[in-house]
Short mmCIF file of C-alpha atoms in Angstrom, two decimals:
data_model
loop_
_atom_site.label_atom_id
_atom_site.label_comp_id
_atom_site.label_asym_id
_atom_site.label_seq_id
_atom_site.Cartn_x
_atom_site.Cartn_y
_atom_site.Cartn_z
CA ALA J 1050 -195.02 122.58 0.50
CA GLN J 1051 -193.21 119.67 2.15
CA LYS J 1052 -194.17 117.24 -0.64
CA GLU J 1053 -193.04 119.71 -3.28
CA ASP J 1054 -189.73 120.18 -1.45
CA ALA J 1055 -189.34 116.40 -1.15
CA ALA J 1056 -189.98 115.97 -4.89
CA GLY J 1057 -187.32 118.63 -5.54
CA VAL J 1058 -184.80 116.88 -3.32
CA LEU J 1059 -185.47 113.55 -5.03
CA ARG J 1060 -185.18 115.27 -8.42
CA ASN J 1061 -181.71 116.53 -7.47
CA LEU J 1062 -180.59 113.25 -5.92
CA ALA J 1063 -181.78 111.27 -8.95
CA HIS J 1064 -179.07 112.78 -11.18
CA ASN J 1065 -176.77 110.07 -9.78
CA ASP J 1066 -177.23 106.42 -10.73
CA ASP J 1067 -176.55 105.07 -7.22
CA ASN J 1068 -179.05 107.51 -5.73
CA SER J 1069 -181.62 106.62 -8.38
CA VAL J 1070 -181.32 102.93 -7.61
CA ALA J 1071 -181.59 103.66 -3.87
CA ILE J 1072 -184.69 105.82 -4.41
CA ALA J 1073 -186.29 103.03 -6.42
CA ALA J 1074 -185.38 100.40 -3.82
CA ALA J 1075 -186.93 102.52 -1.06
CA GLY J 1076 -190.28 102.73 -2.87
CA GLY J 1077 -189.65 106.20 -4.23
CA ILE J 1078 -190.98 105.42 -7.71
CA GLN J 1079 -194.48 104.74 -6.39
CA VAL J 1080 -194.40 107.92 -4.30
CA LEU J 1081 -193.25 110.01 -7.27
CA ILE J 1082 -195.91 108.53 -9.54
CA ALA J 1083 -198.59 109.28 -6.93
CA LEU J 1084 -197.36 112.88 -6.74
CA ALA J 1085 -197.31 113.18 -10.53
CA ARG J 1086 -200.91 111.95 -10.60
CA ASP J 1087 -202.48 113.60 -7.53
CA GLY J 1088 -200.17 116.40 -6.42
CA THR J 1089 -200.23 120.13 -6.84
CA GLU J 1090 -198.78 121.71 -9.98
CA GLY J 1091 -195.33 122.03 -8.38
CA GLN J 1092 -195.43 118.48 -6.99
CA LYS J 1093 -196.43 117.04 -10.36
CA GLY J 1094 -193.62 118.81 -12.18
CA GLY J 1095 -191.03 117.95 -9.55
CA ALA J 1096 -192.10 114.31 -9.52
CA ALA J 1097 -191.99 114.07 -13.32
CA LEU J 1098 -188.49 115.58 -13.37
CA ALA J 1099 -187.32 113.24 -10.61
CA LEU J 1100 -188.60 110.25 -12.62
CA SER J 1101 -186.92 111.60 -15.74
CA ASN J 1102 -183.60 112.04 -13.91
CA MET J 1103 -183.85 108.53 -12.48
CA ILE J 1104 -184.43 106.92 -15.87
CA GLU J 1105 -181.63 108.94 -17.46
CA ALA J 1106 -179.11 108.24 -14.69
CA ALA J 1107 -180.05 104.61 -14.06
CA PRO J 1108 -181.89 103.18 -17.08
CA GLY J 1109 -182.74 100.01 -15.13
CA THR J 1110 -185.22 102.01 -13.05
CA HIS J 1111 -187.54 102.21 -16.06
CA GLU J 1112 -189.02 98.81 -15.21
CA GLY J 1113 -190.28 100.09 -11.85
CA VAL J 1114 -191.82 103.15 -13.50
CA VAL J 1115 -193.62 101.02 -16.09
CA GLU J 1116 -194.79 98.44 -13.52
CA ALA J 1117 -196.13 101.16 -11.20
CA GLY J 1118 -198.30 102.65 -13.96
CA GLY J 1119 -196.02 105.58 -14.64
CA VAL J 1120 -196.55 105.59 -18.41
CA ALA J 1121 -200.28 106.31 -18.10
CA VAL J 1122 -199.74 108.95 -15.40
CA LEU J 1123 -196.99 110.74 -17.31
CA SER J 1124 -198.92 110.54 -20.61
CA SER J 1125 -201.94 112.09 -18.94
CA LEU J 1126 -199.82 114.82 -17.36
CA ALA J 1127 -198.11 115.66 -20.68
CA GLN J 1128 -201.54 116.30 -22.20
CA GLU J 1129 -203.35 117.79 -19.19
CA ALA J 1130 -204.98 121.03 -20.34
CA SER J 1131 -204.62 122.74 -16.95
CA ALA J 1132 -200.95 121.78 -16.49
CA SER J 1133 -198.25 124.39 -17.00
CA ASP J 1134 -195.92 124.14 -19.99
CA ASP J 1135 -193.06 123.22 -17.64
CA CYS J 1136 -195.09 120.43 -16.08
CA LYS J 1137 -196.05 119.04 -19.51
CA LEU J 1138 -192.45 119.27 -20.67
CA ALA J 1139 -191.19 117.44 -17.55
CA ALA J 1140 -193.64 114.60 -18.19
CA ALA J 1141 -192.71 114.47 -21.88
CA ILE J 1142 -189.00 114.26 -21.06
CA ALA J 1143 -189.66 111.37 -18.67
CA LEU J 1144 -191.72 109.57 -21.32
CA VAL J 1145 -189.04 110.04 -23.99
CA TYR J 1146 -186.41 108.62 -21.63
CA LEU J 1147 -188.74 105.69 -20.92
CA ALA J 1148 -189.15 105.06 -24.65
CA SER J 1149 -185.36 105.18 -25.09
CA THR J 1150 -184.91 102.38 -22.54
CA CYS J 1151 -187.98 100.23 -23.29
CA PRO J 1152 -187.93 98.70 -26.78
CA ASP J 1153 -191.67 97.95 -26.69
CA LEU J 1154 -192.64 101.49 -25.67
CA THR J 1155 -192.82 104.38 -28.14
CA ALA J 1156 -192.84 108.09 -27.48
CA ASP J 1157 -195.98 109.65 -28.89
CA ASP J 1158 -195.98 112.56 -31.33
CA THR J 1159 -197.09 115.00 -28.63
CA CYS J 1160 -194.04 114.24 -26.48
CA LEU J 1161 -191.63 114.47 -29.38
CA SER J 1162 -193.19 117.72 -30.56
CA LEU J 1163 -192.99 119.26 -27.08
CA LEU J 1164 -189.28 118.50 -26.84
CA LEU J 1165 -188.54 119.50 -30.42
CA SER J 1166 -190.20 122.86 -29.78
CA ARG J 1167 -187.47 123.65 -27.23
CA LEU J 1168 -184.57 123.20 -29.67
CA ASP J 1169 -184.87 126.61 -31.30
CA GLN J 1170 -185.55 128.48 -28.09
CA PRO J 1171 -182.97 130.02 -25.76
CA GLU J 1172 -181.90 128.04 -22.72
CA GLU J 1173 -184.26 128.54 -19.80
CA ASN J 1174 -183.80 126.65 -16.53
CA GLY J 1175 -182.15 123.73 -18.31
CA TRP J 1176 -185.23 122.84 -20.39
CA ARG J 1177 -183.48 123.10 -23.74
CA ARG J 1178 -180.52 121.01 -22.54
CA ASP J 1179 -182.81 118.38 -20.99
CA SER J 1180 -184.92 118.24 -24.15
CA ILE J 1181 -181.83 117.78 -26.32
CA ASN J 1182 -180.44 115.02 -24.10
CA ALA J 1183 -183.74 113.12 -24.03
CA LEU J 1184 -184.21 113.43 -27.80
CA LEU J 1185 -180.68 112.23 -28.51
CA ALA J 1186 -181.11 109.28 -26.14
CA LEU J 1187 -184.29 108.28 -27.95
CA ALA J 1188 -182.91 108.74 -31.47
CA THR J 1189 -179.80 106.65 -30.77
CA SER J 1190 -181.74 103.89 -28.99
CA SER J 1191 -183.53 102.55 -32.05
CA SER J 1192 -183.91 103.13 -35.75
CA ALA J 1193 -187.50 101.86 -35.55
CA CYS J 1194 -188.81 105.36 -34.82
CA ALA J 1195 -187.29 106.96 -37.96
CA GLU J 1196 -190.64 107.35 -39.73
CA GLN J 1197 -192.10 109.13 -36.69
CA TRP J 1198 -189.09 111.47 -36.49
CA HIS J 1199 -189.58 112.44 -40.12
CA ARG J 1200 -193.33 112.94 -39.59
CA VAL J 1201 -192.97 115.35 -36.65
CA GLY J 1202 -190.03 117.28 -38.13
CA GLY J 1203 -187.47 115.76 -35.80
CA VAL J 1204 -184.91 114.87 -38.45
CA ALA J 1205 -184.78 118.42 -39.80
CA ALA J 1206 -184.56 119.75 -36.24
CA LEU J 1207 -181.64 117.44 -35.41
CA GLN J 1208 -179.87 118.44 -38.62
CA ALA J 1209 -180.26 122.12 -37.75
CA LEU J 1210 -179.07 121.45 -34.19
CA ALA J 1211 -176.01 119.57 -35.49
CA ARG J 1212 -175.08 122.49 -37.73
CA ALA J 1213 -175.68 125.10 -35.02
CA THR J 1214 -173.72 123.26 -32.34
CA ALA J 1215 -170.82 122.65 -34.72
CA GLU J 1216 -170.73 126.35 -35.61
CA GLU J 1217 -170.82 127.22 -31.90
CA GLY J 1218 -167.89 124.87 -31.29
CA VAL J 1219 -169.86 122.41 -29.15
CA GLU J 1220 -168.25 119.47 -30.89
CA ARG J 1221 -169.44 116.68 -28.56
CA GLN J 1222 -173.08 117.69 -28.96
CA ALA J 1223 -172.67 117.96 -32.74
CA GLU J 1224 -171.21 114.43 -32.72
CA ARG J 1225 -174.15 113.17 -30.66
CA CYS J 1226 -176.55 114.76 -33.17
CA ASP J 1227 -174.72 113.02 -36.00
CA GLU J 1228 -174.92 109.68 -34.14
CA ALA J 1229 -178.67 110.20 -33.70
CA LEU J 1230 -179.12 111.05 -37.38
CA VAL J 1231 -177.19 107.97 -38.48
CA SER J 1232 -179.31 105.84 -36.13
CA LEU J 1233 -182.40 107.30 -37.81
CA GLY J 1234 -181.00 106.36 -41.23
CA VAL J 1235 -179.95 109.88 -42.23
CA ARG J 1236 -176.50 110.85 -43.42
CA ARG J 1237 -174.31 112.95 -41.17
CA VAL J 1238 -174.55 116.71 -41.53
CA ARG J 1239 -171.80 118.17 -43.69
CA ARG J 1240 -169.95 120.87 -41.80
CA ARG J 1241 -168.01 123.76 -43.17
CA THR J 1242 -164.33 123.48 -42.43
CA ALA J 1243 -162.20 126.45 -41.55
CA ALA J 1244 -160.00 127.61 -44.41
#
C-alpha cells in the first residue's frame, strides 16, 4: 500500500515541470519504471501515470525514461492481458507522450487505438481529457505519423472531436484539434457560424 501511495504522490507532483525534473534528478524515473514492471496493479497504473505526467510537464525527462528501459516496460504493460483497462491506458498515454518528444520513437497502433477509443466516451476520472491531450501532443509533434493516423482512424476521430468541441464552445480545444489536423496534412474542419 505504501508503494502505491508513493506512486500516487509522485503522479500528482509530476504535473509540475520543476517537480518532474526534481523527481528525475532524485532517481524517481528508475523507481517508477520498476513499479510499472514489477508492482501490483495499482502500483503499475500509478507509476505509468506519474511517468506520463512527467513527460508531459517536463519533456526533457523523456531521455531518462528511454535510457532506463521505460519504453519496453510501458509497451509490455499496455498490452498485458491481465492488466486493467485503466492500467493499459495509463501506459499508452505515457508511450504517446514519449513518442511526441522523441523523434526516433513512434507510438504503436495499439497505443493510438486505446487513446482514440476514449474520445467518444464520457469523461471518467480524467481519462478522456488525458487521452485528448496526449493525442494532440503527438499529432502536432510530427507530420511523419500521418499515414498511421489515417490507418487507425485517428484523422476522422480528430475531425469529429474538432466539430464537437467547437459546437460545445470549447474553442481552445477545437483550435488544438485543427492544429493537429494541419500537422497531419489535413485541412481544418469547417465550422458552422452562427447566423
